[in-house]
XYZ file of C-alpha atoms in Angstrom:
308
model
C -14.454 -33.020 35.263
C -17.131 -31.706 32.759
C -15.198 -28.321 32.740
C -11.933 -30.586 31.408
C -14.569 -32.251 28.972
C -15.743 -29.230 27.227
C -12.158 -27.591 26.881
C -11.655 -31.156 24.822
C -14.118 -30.737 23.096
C -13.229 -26.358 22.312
C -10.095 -28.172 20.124
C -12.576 -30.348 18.193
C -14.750 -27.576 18.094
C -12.022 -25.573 16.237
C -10.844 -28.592 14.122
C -14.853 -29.153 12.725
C -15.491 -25.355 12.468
C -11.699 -25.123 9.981
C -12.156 -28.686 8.223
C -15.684 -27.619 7.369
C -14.862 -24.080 5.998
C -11.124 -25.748 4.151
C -13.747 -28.970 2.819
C -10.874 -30.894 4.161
C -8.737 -31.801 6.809
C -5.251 -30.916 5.182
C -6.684 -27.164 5.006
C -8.006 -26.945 8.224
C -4.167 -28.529 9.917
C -2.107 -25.850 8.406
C -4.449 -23.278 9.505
C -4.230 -24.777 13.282
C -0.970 -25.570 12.749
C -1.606 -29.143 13.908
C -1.255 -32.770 11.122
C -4.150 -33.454 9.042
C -4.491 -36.825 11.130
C -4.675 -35.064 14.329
C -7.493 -33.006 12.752
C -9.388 -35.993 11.739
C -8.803 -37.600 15.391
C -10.506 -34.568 16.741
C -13.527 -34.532 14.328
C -14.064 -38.511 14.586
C -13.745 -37.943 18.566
C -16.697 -35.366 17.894
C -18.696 -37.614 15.521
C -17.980 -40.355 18.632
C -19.386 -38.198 21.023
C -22.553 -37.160 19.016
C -23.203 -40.673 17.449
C -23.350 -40.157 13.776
C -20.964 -38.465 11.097
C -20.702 -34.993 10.780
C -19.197 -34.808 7.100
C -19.999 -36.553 3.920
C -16.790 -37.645 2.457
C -16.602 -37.364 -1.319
C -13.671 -38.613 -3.140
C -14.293 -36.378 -6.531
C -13.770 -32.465 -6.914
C -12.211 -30.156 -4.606
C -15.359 -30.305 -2.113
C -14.245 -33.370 -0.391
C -15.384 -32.900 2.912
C -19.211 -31.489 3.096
C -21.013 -30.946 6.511
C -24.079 -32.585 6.882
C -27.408 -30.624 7.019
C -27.552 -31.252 10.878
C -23.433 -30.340 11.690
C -24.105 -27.111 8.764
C -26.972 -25.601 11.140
C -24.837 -26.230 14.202
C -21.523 -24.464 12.302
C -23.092 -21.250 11.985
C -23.437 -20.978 15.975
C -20.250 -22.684 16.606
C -18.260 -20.228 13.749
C -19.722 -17.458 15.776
C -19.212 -19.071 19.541
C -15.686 -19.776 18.703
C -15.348 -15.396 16.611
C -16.637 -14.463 20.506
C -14.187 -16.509 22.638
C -11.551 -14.760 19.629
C -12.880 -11.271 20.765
C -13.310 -12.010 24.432
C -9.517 -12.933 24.130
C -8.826 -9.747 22.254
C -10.374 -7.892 25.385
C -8.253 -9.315 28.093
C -4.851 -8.168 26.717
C -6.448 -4.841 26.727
C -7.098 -1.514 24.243
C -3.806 -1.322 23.247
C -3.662 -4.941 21.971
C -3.354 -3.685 17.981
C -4.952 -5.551 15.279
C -3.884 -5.992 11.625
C -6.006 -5.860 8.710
C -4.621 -7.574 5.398
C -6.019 -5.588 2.412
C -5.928 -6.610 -1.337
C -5.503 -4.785 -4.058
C -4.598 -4.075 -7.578
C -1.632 -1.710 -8.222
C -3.375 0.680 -10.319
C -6.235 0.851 -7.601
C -3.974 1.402 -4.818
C -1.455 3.726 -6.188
C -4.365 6.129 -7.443
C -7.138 5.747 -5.599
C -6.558 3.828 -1.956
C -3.316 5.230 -0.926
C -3.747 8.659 -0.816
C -7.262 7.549 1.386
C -5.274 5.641 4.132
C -4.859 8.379 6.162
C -7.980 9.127 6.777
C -8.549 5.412 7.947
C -5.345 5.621 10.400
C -6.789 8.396 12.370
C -9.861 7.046 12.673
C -8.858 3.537 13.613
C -5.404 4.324 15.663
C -4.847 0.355 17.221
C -5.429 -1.084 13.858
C -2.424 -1.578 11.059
C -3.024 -1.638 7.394
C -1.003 -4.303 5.627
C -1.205 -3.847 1.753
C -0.751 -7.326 -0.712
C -0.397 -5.528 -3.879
C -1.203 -7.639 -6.464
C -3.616 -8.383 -10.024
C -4.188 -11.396 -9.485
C -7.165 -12.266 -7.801
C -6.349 -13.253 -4.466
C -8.395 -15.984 -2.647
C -10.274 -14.316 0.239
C -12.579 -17.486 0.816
C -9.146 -19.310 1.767
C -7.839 -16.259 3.897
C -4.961 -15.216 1.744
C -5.729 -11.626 2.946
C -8.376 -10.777 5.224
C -10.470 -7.884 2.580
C -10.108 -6.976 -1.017
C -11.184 -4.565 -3.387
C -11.537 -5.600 -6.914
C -13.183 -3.810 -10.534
C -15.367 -6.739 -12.330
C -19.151 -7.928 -12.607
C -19.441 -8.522 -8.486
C -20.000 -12.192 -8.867
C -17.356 -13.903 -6.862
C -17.612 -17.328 -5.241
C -17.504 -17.700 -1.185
C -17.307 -13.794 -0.859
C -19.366 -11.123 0.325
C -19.478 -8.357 -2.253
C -20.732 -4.707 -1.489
C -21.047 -2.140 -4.330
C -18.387 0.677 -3.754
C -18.469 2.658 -7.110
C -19.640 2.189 -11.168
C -16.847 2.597 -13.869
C -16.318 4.668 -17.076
C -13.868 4.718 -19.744
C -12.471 7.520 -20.504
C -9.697 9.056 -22.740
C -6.664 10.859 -21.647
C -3.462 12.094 -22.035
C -0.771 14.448 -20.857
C -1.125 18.046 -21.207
C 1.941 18.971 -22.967
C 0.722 16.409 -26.123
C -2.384 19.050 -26.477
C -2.492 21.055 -29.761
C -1.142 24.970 -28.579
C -4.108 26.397 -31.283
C -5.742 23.564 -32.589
C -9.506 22.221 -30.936
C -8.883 18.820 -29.731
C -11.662 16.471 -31.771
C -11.554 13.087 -32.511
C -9.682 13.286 -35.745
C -7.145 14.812 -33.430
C -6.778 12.104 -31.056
C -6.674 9.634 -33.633
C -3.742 10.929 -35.178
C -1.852 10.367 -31.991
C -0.075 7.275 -30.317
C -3.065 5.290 -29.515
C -1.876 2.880 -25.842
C -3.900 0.076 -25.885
C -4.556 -1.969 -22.622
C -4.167 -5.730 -23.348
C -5.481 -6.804 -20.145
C -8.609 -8.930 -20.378
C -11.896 -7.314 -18.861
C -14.965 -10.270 -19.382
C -18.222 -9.137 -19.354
C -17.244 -5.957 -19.197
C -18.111 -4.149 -22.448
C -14.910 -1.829 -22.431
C -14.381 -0.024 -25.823
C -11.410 -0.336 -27.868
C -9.843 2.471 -29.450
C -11.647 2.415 -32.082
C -14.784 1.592 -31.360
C -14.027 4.645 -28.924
C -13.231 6.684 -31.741
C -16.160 5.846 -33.985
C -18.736 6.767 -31.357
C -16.944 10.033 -31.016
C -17.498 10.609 -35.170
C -13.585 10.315 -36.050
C -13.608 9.833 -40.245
C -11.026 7.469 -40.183
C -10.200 5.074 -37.169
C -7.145 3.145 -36.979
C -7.268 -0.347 -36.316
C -4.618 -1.214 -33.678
C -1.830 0.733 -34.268
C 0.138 2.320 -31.225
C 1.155 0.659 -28.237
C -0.147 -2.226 -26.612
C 0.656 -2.895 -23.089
C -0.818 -5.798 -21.091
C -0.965 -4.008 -17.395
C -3.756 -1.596 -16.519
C -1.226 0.190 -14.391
C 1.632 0.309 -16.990
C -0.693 1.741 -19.299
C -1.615 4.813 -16.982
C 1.900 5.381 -16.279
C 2.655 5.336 -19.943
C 0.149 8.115 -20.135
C 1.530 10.332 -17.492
C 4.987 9.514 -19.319
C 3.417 11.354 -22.394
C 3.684 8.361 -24.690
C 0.220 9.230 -26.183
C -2.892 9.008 -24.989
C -4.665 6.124 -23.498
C -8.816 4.814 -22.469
C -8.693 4.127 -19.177
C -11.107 3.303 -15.931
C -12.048 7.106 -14.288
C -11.539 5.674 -10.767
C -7.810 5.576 -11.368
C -6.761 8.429 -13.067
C -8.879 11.137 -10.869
C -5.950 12.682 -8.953
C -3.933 13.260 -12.273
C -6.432 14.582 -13.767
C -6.694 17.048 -10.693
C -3.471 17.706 -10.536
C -3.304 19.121 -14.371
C -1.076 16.411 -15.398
C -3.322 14.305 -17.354
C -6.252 15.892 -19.126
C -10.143 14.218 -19.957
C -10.037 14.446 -23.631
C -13.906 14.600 -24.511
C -15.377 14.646 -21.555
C -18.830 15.043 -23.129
C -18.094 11.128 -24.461
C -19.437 8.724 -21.926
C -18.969 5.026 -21.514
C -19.940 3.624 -18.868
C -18.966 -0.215 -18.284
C -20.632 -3.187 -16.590
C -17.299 -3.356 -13.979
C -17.752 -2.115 -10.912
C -15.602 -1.392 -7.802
C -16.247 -3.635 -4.988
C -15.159 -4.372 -1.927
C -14.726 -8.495 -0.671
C -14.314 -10.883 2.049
C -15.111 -13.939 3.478
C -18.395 -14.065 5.471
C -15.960 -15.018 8.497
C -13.590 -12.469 7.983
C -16.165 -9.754 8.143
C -16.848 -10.302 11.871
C -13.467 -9.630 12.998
C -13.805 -6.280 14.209
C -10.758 -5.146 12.261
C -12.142 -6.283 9.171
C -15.493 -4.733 9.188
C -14.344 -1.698 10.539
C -11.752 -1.224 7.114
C -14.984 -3.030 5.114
C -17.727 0.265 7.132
C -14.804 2.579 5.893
C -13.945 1.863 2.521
C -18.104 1.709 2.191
C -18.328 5.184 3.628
C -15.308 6.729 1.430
C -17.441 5.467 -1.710
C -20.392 7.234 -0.188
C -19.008 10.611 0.043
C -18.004 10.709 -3.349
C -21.205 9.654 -4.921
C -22.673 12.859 -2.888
Protein backbone atom coordinates (compact mmCIF):
# COMPACT_ATOMS: atom_id res chain seq x y z
CA UNK A 1 0.00 0.00 0.00
CA UNK A 2 2.60 2.73 0.97
CA UNK A 3 4.77 1.48 -2.02
CA UNK A 4 1.43 2.43 -4.38
CA UNK A 5 1.35 5.77 -2.26
CA UNK A 6 4.74 7.01 -3.00
CA UNK A 7 4.65 6.05 -6.84
CA UNK A 8 1.45 8.68 -6.55
CA UNK A 9 3.08 10.83 -5.16
CA UNK A 10 6.67 10.34 -7.89
CA UNK A 11 3.88 12.01 -10.60
CA UNK A 12 3.23 14.96 -8.24
CA UNK A 13 6.67 14.97 -7.49
CA UNK A 14 7.43 15.56 -11.22
CA UNK A 15 4.43 17.94 -11.75
CA UNK A 16 5.83 20.40 -8.54
CA UNK A 17 9.53 19.93 -9.56
CA UNK A 18 8.30 21.25 -13.73
CA UNK A 19 5.50 23.84 -12.52
CA UNK A 20 8.09 25.29 -10.18
CA UNK A 21 11.02 25.56 -12.71
CA UNK A 22 8.06 26.73 -15.88
CA UNK A 23 6.48 29.39 -12.81
CA UNK A 24 3.36 27.84 -14.09
CA UNK A 25 1.35 25.01 -14.71
CA UNK A 26 0.76 25.46 -18.58
CA UNK A 27 4.76 25.13 -18.87
CA UNK A 28 5.22 22.39 -16.77
CA UNK A 29 1.95 20.18 -18.90
CA UNK A 30 3.57 20.47 -22.21
CA UNK A 31 6.79 19.44 -20.84
CA UNK A 32 4.99 16.18 -19.21
CA UNK A 33 2.90 16.03 -21.88
CA UNK A 34 -0.12 15.93 -19.56
CA UNK A 35 -3.24 19.28 -19.36
CA UNK A 36 -2.37 22.13 -17.28
CA UNK A 37 -5.43 21.03 -14.99
CA UNK A 38 -4.09 17.66 -14.47
CA UNK A 39 -0.86 19.39 -13.36
CA UNK A 40 -2.58 21.50 -10.90
CA UNK A 41 -4.63 18.29 -9.58
CA UNK A 42 -1.31 16.76 -8.85
CA UNK A 43 0.29 19.79 -7.06
CA UNK A 44 -3.04 20.59 -4.96
CA UNK A 45 -3.07 16.64 -4.15
CA UNK A 46 0.60 17.43 -2.84
CA UNK A 47 -0.29 20.68 -1.02
CA UNK A 48 -3.35 18.20 0.45
CA UNK A 49 -1.05 15.82 1.61
CA UNK A 50 1.48 18.27 3.27
CA UNK A 51 -1.22 20.71 4.69
CA UNK A 52 -0.33 24.08 3.41
CA UNK A 53 0.39 25.61 -0.18
CA UNK A 54 3.40 25.05 -1.86
CA UNK A 55 3.26 28.08 -4.44
CA UNK A 56 2.37 31.67 -4.11
CA UNK A 57 0.12 32.48 -6.92
CA UNK A 58 0.66 35.92 -8.43
CA UNK A 59 -1.57 37.17 -11.06
CA UNK A 60 1.03 40.01 -12.50
CA UNK A 61 4.33 39.34 -14.61
CA UNK A 62 5.47 36.25 -16.09
CA UNK A 63 6.48 34.74 -12.51
CA UNK A 64 3.09 33.54 -11.71
CA UNK A 65 3.69 30.61 -9.83
CA UNK A 66 6.62 31.09 -7.03
CA UNK A 67 7.56 28.21 -4.57
CA UNK A 68 7.42 29.02 -1.17
CA UNK A 69 10.63 29.28 0.97
CA UNK A 70 9.75 25.84 2.60
CA UNK A 71 8.67 23.82 -1.03
CA UNK A 72 12.13 26.00 -2.67
CA UNK A 73 14.51 24.15 -0.02
CA UNK A 74 12.70 20.87 -0.61
CA UNK A 75 13.00 21.41 -4.77
CA UNK A 76 16.59 21.37 -4.78
CA UNK A 77 16.60 17.65 -3.28
CA UNK A 78 13.61 16.64 -5.15
CA UNK A 79 15.20 18.26 -8.76
CA UNK A 80 18.11 16.09 -7.91
CA UNK A 81 16.08 12.79 -6.49
CA UNK A 82 13.98 12.85 -9.53
CA UNK A 83 17.94 13.72 -12.21
CA UNK A 84 18.96 10.18 -10.19
CA UNK A 85 15.84 8.02 -10.80
CA UNK A 86 16.54 9.78 -14.74
CA UNK A 87 20.12 8.25 -14.58
CA UNK A 88 19.29 5.08 -12.73
CA UNK A 89 16.82 4.61 -15.73
CA UNK A 90 19.54 5.47 -18.18
CA UNK A 91 21.58 2.50 -16.55
CA UNK A 92 19.10 -0.26 -16.93
CA UNK A 93 18.76 -0.09 -20.76
CA UNK A 94 22.43 -0.46 -20.68
CA UNK A 95 25.93 1.28 -22.23
CA UNK A 96 24.74 1.34 -25.46
CA UNK A 97 21.58 3.33 -24.59
CA UNK A 98 22.95 6.71 -26.65
CA UNK A 99 22.26 10.09 -25.43
CA UNK A 100 21.75 13.35 -27.38
CA UNK A 101 23.09 16.60 -26.56
CA UNK A 102 21.28 19.75 -28.16
CA UNK A 103 23.96 22.46 -28.71
CA UNK A 104 23.38 26.19 -29.62
CA UNK A 105 25.08 28.22 -31.59
CA UNK A 106 25.66 31.14 -33.80
CA UNK A 107 26.52 30.45 -37.48
CA UNK A 108 29.63 32.32 -37.60
CA UNK A 109 30.78 30.45 -34.32
CA UNK A 110 30.00 27.13 -35.57
CA UNK A 111 31.09 27.25 -39.09
CA UNK A 112 34.64 28.62 -37.93
CA UNK A 113 35.35 27.68 -34.79
CA UNK A 114 33.02 24.54 -33.35
CA UNK A 115 32.74 22.43 -36.35
CA UNK A 116 35.98 21.65 -37.28
CA UNK A 117 36.32 20.73 -33.10
CA UNK A 118 33.48 18.08 -33.17
CA UNK A 119 35.54 15.44 -33.93
CA UNK A 120 37.52 15.48 -31.34
CA UNK A 121 34.34 15.38 -29.02
CA UNK A 122 32.88 12.21 -31.05
CA UNK A 123 35.80 10.09 -30.25
CA UNK A 124 35.92 10.90 -26.98
CA UNK A 125 32.25 10.56 -26.16
CA UNK A 126 31.23 7.58 -28.77
CA UNK A 127 27.29 6.88 -27.19
CA UNK A 128 26.59 10.52 -27.23
CA UNK A 129 25.10 12.50 -30.54
CA UNK A 130 25.67 16.11 -31.20
CA UNK A 131 22.57 17.87 -32.48
CA UNK A 132 23.45 21.46 -33.75
CA UNK A 133 20.39 24.46 -33.59
CA UNK A 134 22.15 26.93 -35.63
CA UNK A 135 20.87 30.05 -34.96
CA UNK A 136 21.62 34.18 -33.76
CA UNK A 137 19.14 34.50 -31.92
CA UNK A 138 19.51 33.88 -28.46
CA UNK A 139 17.94 30.76 -27.69
CA UNK A 140 16.23 30.19 -24.27
CA UNK A 141 18.27 27.58 -22.36
CA UNK A 142 16.40 28.34 -18.95
CA UNK A 143 13.17 27.00 -20.88
CA UNK A 144 15.10 23.97 -22.50
CA UNK A 145 14.97 25.02 -26.09
CA UNK A 146 18.39 23.26 -26.43
CA UNK A 147 20.10 21.60 -23.74
CA UNK A 148 23.86 23.95 -23.93
CA UNK A 149 24.86 27.04 -25.77
CA UNK A 150 27.72 28.98 -26.56
CA UNK A 151 27.30 32.62 -27.01
CA UNK A 152 29.98 36.03 -27.48
CA UNK A 153 28.51 38.95 -25.04
CA UNK A 154 29.14 40.44 -21.41
CA UNK A 155 28.34 36.78 -19.58
CA UNK A 156 25.35 38.12 -17.79
CA UNK A 157 22.46 35.95 -18.75
CA UNK A 158 19.36 35.28 -16.66
CA UNK A 159 18.58 31.52 -15.28
CA UNK A 160 21.95 30.27 -16.87
CA UNK A 161 25.12 29.07 -15.75
CA UNK A 162 27.89 30.89 -17.58
CA UNK A 163 31.62 29.65 -17.67
CA UNK A 164 34.33 31.82 -19.33
CA UNK A 165 35.61 29.96 -22.53
CA UNK A 166 37.74 32.68 -24.33
CA UNK A 167 38.24 36.89 -24.47
CA UNK A 168 37.64 38.63 -27.92
CA UNK A 169 39.56 41.04 -30.23
CA UNK A 170 38.79 42.91 -33.23
CA UNK A 171 40.75 42.63 -35.77
CA UNK A 172 41.11 43.68 -39.49
CA UNK A 173 41.27 41.47 -42.45
CA UNK A 174 41.00 40.74 -45.81
CA UNK A 175 41.79 38.41 -48.66
CA UNK A 176 45.19 38.01 -49.88
CA UNK A 177 44.83 38.67 -53.45
CA UNK A 178 43.40 42.53 -52.44
CA UNK A 179 47.16 43.05 -50.91
CA UNK A 180 49.32 45.70 -52.67
CA UNK A 181 52.10 43.35 -54.97
CA UNK A 182 54.94 46.32 -53.86
CA UNK A 183 53.27 48.61 -51.78
CA UNK A 184 53.57 48.32 -47.48
CA UNK A 185 50.14 47.81 -46.29
CA UNK A 186 49.47 50.97 -43.65
CA UNK A 187 46.48 52.41 -42.66
CA UNK A 188 46.15 54.93 -45.41
CA UNK A 189 46.16 51.76 -47.43
CA UNK A 190 43.35 50.06 -45.91
CA UNK A 191 41.36 53.02 -45.88
CA UNK A 192 41.37 53.43 -49.42
CA UNK A 193 39.72 50.08 -49.78
CA UNK A 194 36.01 48.77 -49.56
CA UNK A 195 35.49 49.23 -45.95
CA UNK A 196 32.45 46.02 -44.83
CA UNK A 197 30.85 47.22 -42.01
CA UNK A 198 28.99 44.79 -39.58
CA UNK A 199 25.54 46.23 -38.68
CA UNK A 200 24.85 43.80 -36.08
CA UNK A 201 24.36 45.30 -32.64
CA UNK A 202 27.10 44.34 -29.94
CA UNK A 203 25.87 46.28 -26.32
CA UNK A 204 28.32 46.82 -23.95
CA UNK A 205 30.71 45.70 -25.98
CA UNK A 206 33.02 48.56 -27.00
CA UNK A 207 33.67 47.20 -30.66
CA UNK A 208 35.38 49.84 -32.93
CA UNK A 209 33.99 51.08 -36.03
CA UNK A 210 35.96 51.53 -38.99
CA UNK A 211 36.96 54.47 -38.28
CA UNK A 212 37.54 54.78 -35.02
CA UNK A 213 39.69 51.60 -36.07
CA UNK A 214 41.44 53.58 -38.47
CA UNK A 215 42.20 56.62 -36.36
CA UNK A 216 43.90 54.59 -33.64
CA UNK A 217 45.99 53.07 -36.34
CA UNK A 218 47.16 56.98 -37.45
CA UNK A 219 45.25 56.88 -40.99
CA UNK A 220 45.25 60.94 -42.16
CA UNK A 221 41.99 60.77 -43.44
CA UNK A 222 39.19 58.28 -42.23
CA UNK A 223 36.11 57.77 -44.04
CA UNK A 224 32.98 57.97 -42.36
CA UNK A 225 30.78 55.02 -43.44
CA UNK A 226 31.34 54.42 -46.79
CA UNK A 227 31.59 50.70 -48.10
CA UNK A 228 29.37 48.01 -47.35
CA UNK A 229 27.21 47.48 -44.58
CA UNK A 230 25.91 44.12 -43.85
CA UNK A 231 23.78 43.28 -40.80
CA UNK A 232 25.08 39.43 -40.16
CA UNK A 233 28.38 38.76 -38.41
CA UNK A 234 28.64 35.71 -40.59
CA UNK A 235 27.74 37.40 -43.95
CA UNK A 236 30.27 39.83 -43.26
CA UNK A 237 33.19 37.19 -42.91
CA UNK A 238 32.08 35.50 -45.92
CA UNK A 239 32.06 38.77 -47.76
CA UNK A 240 35.67 38.95 -46.75
CA UNK A 241 36.77 35.61 -47.94
CA UNK A 242 34.70 36.63 -51.19
CA UNK A 243 37.33 39.50 -51.56
CA UNK A 244 34.77 42.28 -51.38
CA UNK A 245 37.22 44.36 -49.22
CA UNK A 246 38.28 44.08 -46.07
CA UNK A 247 36.35 43.78 -42.93
CA UNK A 248 36.91 44.17 -38.51
CA UNK A 249 35.92 41.20 -37.27
CA UNK A 250 35.93 38.95 -33.81
CA UNK A 251 39.58 36.78 -33.94
CA UNK A 252 37.73 33.67 -32.67
CA UNK A 253 36.06 33.31 -36.04
CA UNK A 254 38.31 33.99 -38.61
CA UNK A 255 41.44 31.84 -37.12
CA UNK A 256 41.34 28.94 -39.62
CA UNK A 257 41.29 31.42 -42.67
CA UNK A 258 43.72 33.15 -41.52
CA UNK A 259 45.73 29.76 -41.25
CA UNK A 260 44.88 28.65 -44.23
CA UNK A 261 46.44 31.89 -46.18
CA UNK A 262 43.14 32.91 -47.38
CA UNK A 263 42.45 35.80 -45.26
CA UNK A 264 45.33 37.84 -43.94
CA UNK A 265 45.64 39.99 -40.21
CA UNK A 266 46.15 43.37 -41.59
CA UNK A 267 48.09 45.14 -38.61
CA UNK A 268 48.49 42.72 -36.40
CA UNK A 269 50.52 44.99 -34.10
CA UNK A 270 46.83 46.95 -33.64
CA UNK A 271 45.03 45.46 -30.71
CA UNK A 272 41.49 45.80 -29.54
CA UNK A 273 40.41 43.88 -27.29
CA UNK A 274 36.50 43.96 -26.44
CA UNK A 275 34.42 43.47 -23.29
CA UNK A 276 32.54 40.21 -25.24
CA UNK A 277 33.54 37.16 -24.33
CA UNK A 278 32.93 33.53 -25.44
CA UNK A 279 30.94 31.56 -23.09
CA UNK A 280 29.51 28.58 -22.74
CA UNK A 281 25.51 28.23 -21.09
CA UNK A 282 22.94 26.11 -19.63
CA UNK A 283 20.42 25.67 -17.28
CA UNK A 284 21.56 24.66 -13.75
CA UNK A 285 19.34 21.42 -14.49
CA UNK A 286 20.62 20.72 -17.69
CA UNK A 287 24.16 20.60 -16.48
CA UNK A 288 23.61 17.39 -14.46
CA UNK A 289 22.61 15.32 -17.26
CA UNK A 290 25.62 13.50 -17.88
CA UNK A 291 25.48 14.30 -21.58
CA UNK A 292 25.38 17.82 -20.96
CA UNK A 293 28.24 18.30 -18.68
CA UNK A 294 30.31 16.04 -20.41
CA UNK A 295 29.92 18.49 -23.94
CA UNK A 296 29.93 21.61 -21.11
CA UNK A 297 33.89 19.65 -19.38
CA UNK A 298 34.78 19.54 -23.20
CA UNK A 299 34.09 22.66 -24.76
CA UNK A 300 35.83 24.06 -21.23
CA UNK A 301 38.88 21.97 -21.92
CA UNK A 302 39.14 22.92 -25.85
CA UNK A 303 39.27 26.70 -24.55
CA UNK A 304 42.00 25.61 -22.20
CA UNK A 305 44.37 24.27 -24.63
CA UNK A 306 44.35 27.18 -26.64
CA UNK A 307 44.98 29.71 -23.99
CA UNK A 308 48.29 27.44 -23.31
Amino acid sequence: MGAMRFLTRLKSLQALEAAARHGSFVGAASELDVTPAAVGQLVRSLEDWVGYPLFRRSRAGAERLTPVDEAQEALDDIAQGLDRLESGLKKLRGRKARSVVVVTASQAFVANWLLSRLNDFAEAFPTIDVRLDVSDRIIDLAQGEADIGIRCGMGTWKGVKATHLMDEEIIAVCHRRLLPQHDEITAGWIAEQTLIHDGTPHPGGDFPSWSEWLARSGANQTPADRGLKINSTAAVIQAAIAGRGAALVRKALVTQEIESGRLVHLLPEQRWPVKWSYYVVASPKALRRYEVGAFHDWLAGQARQERL
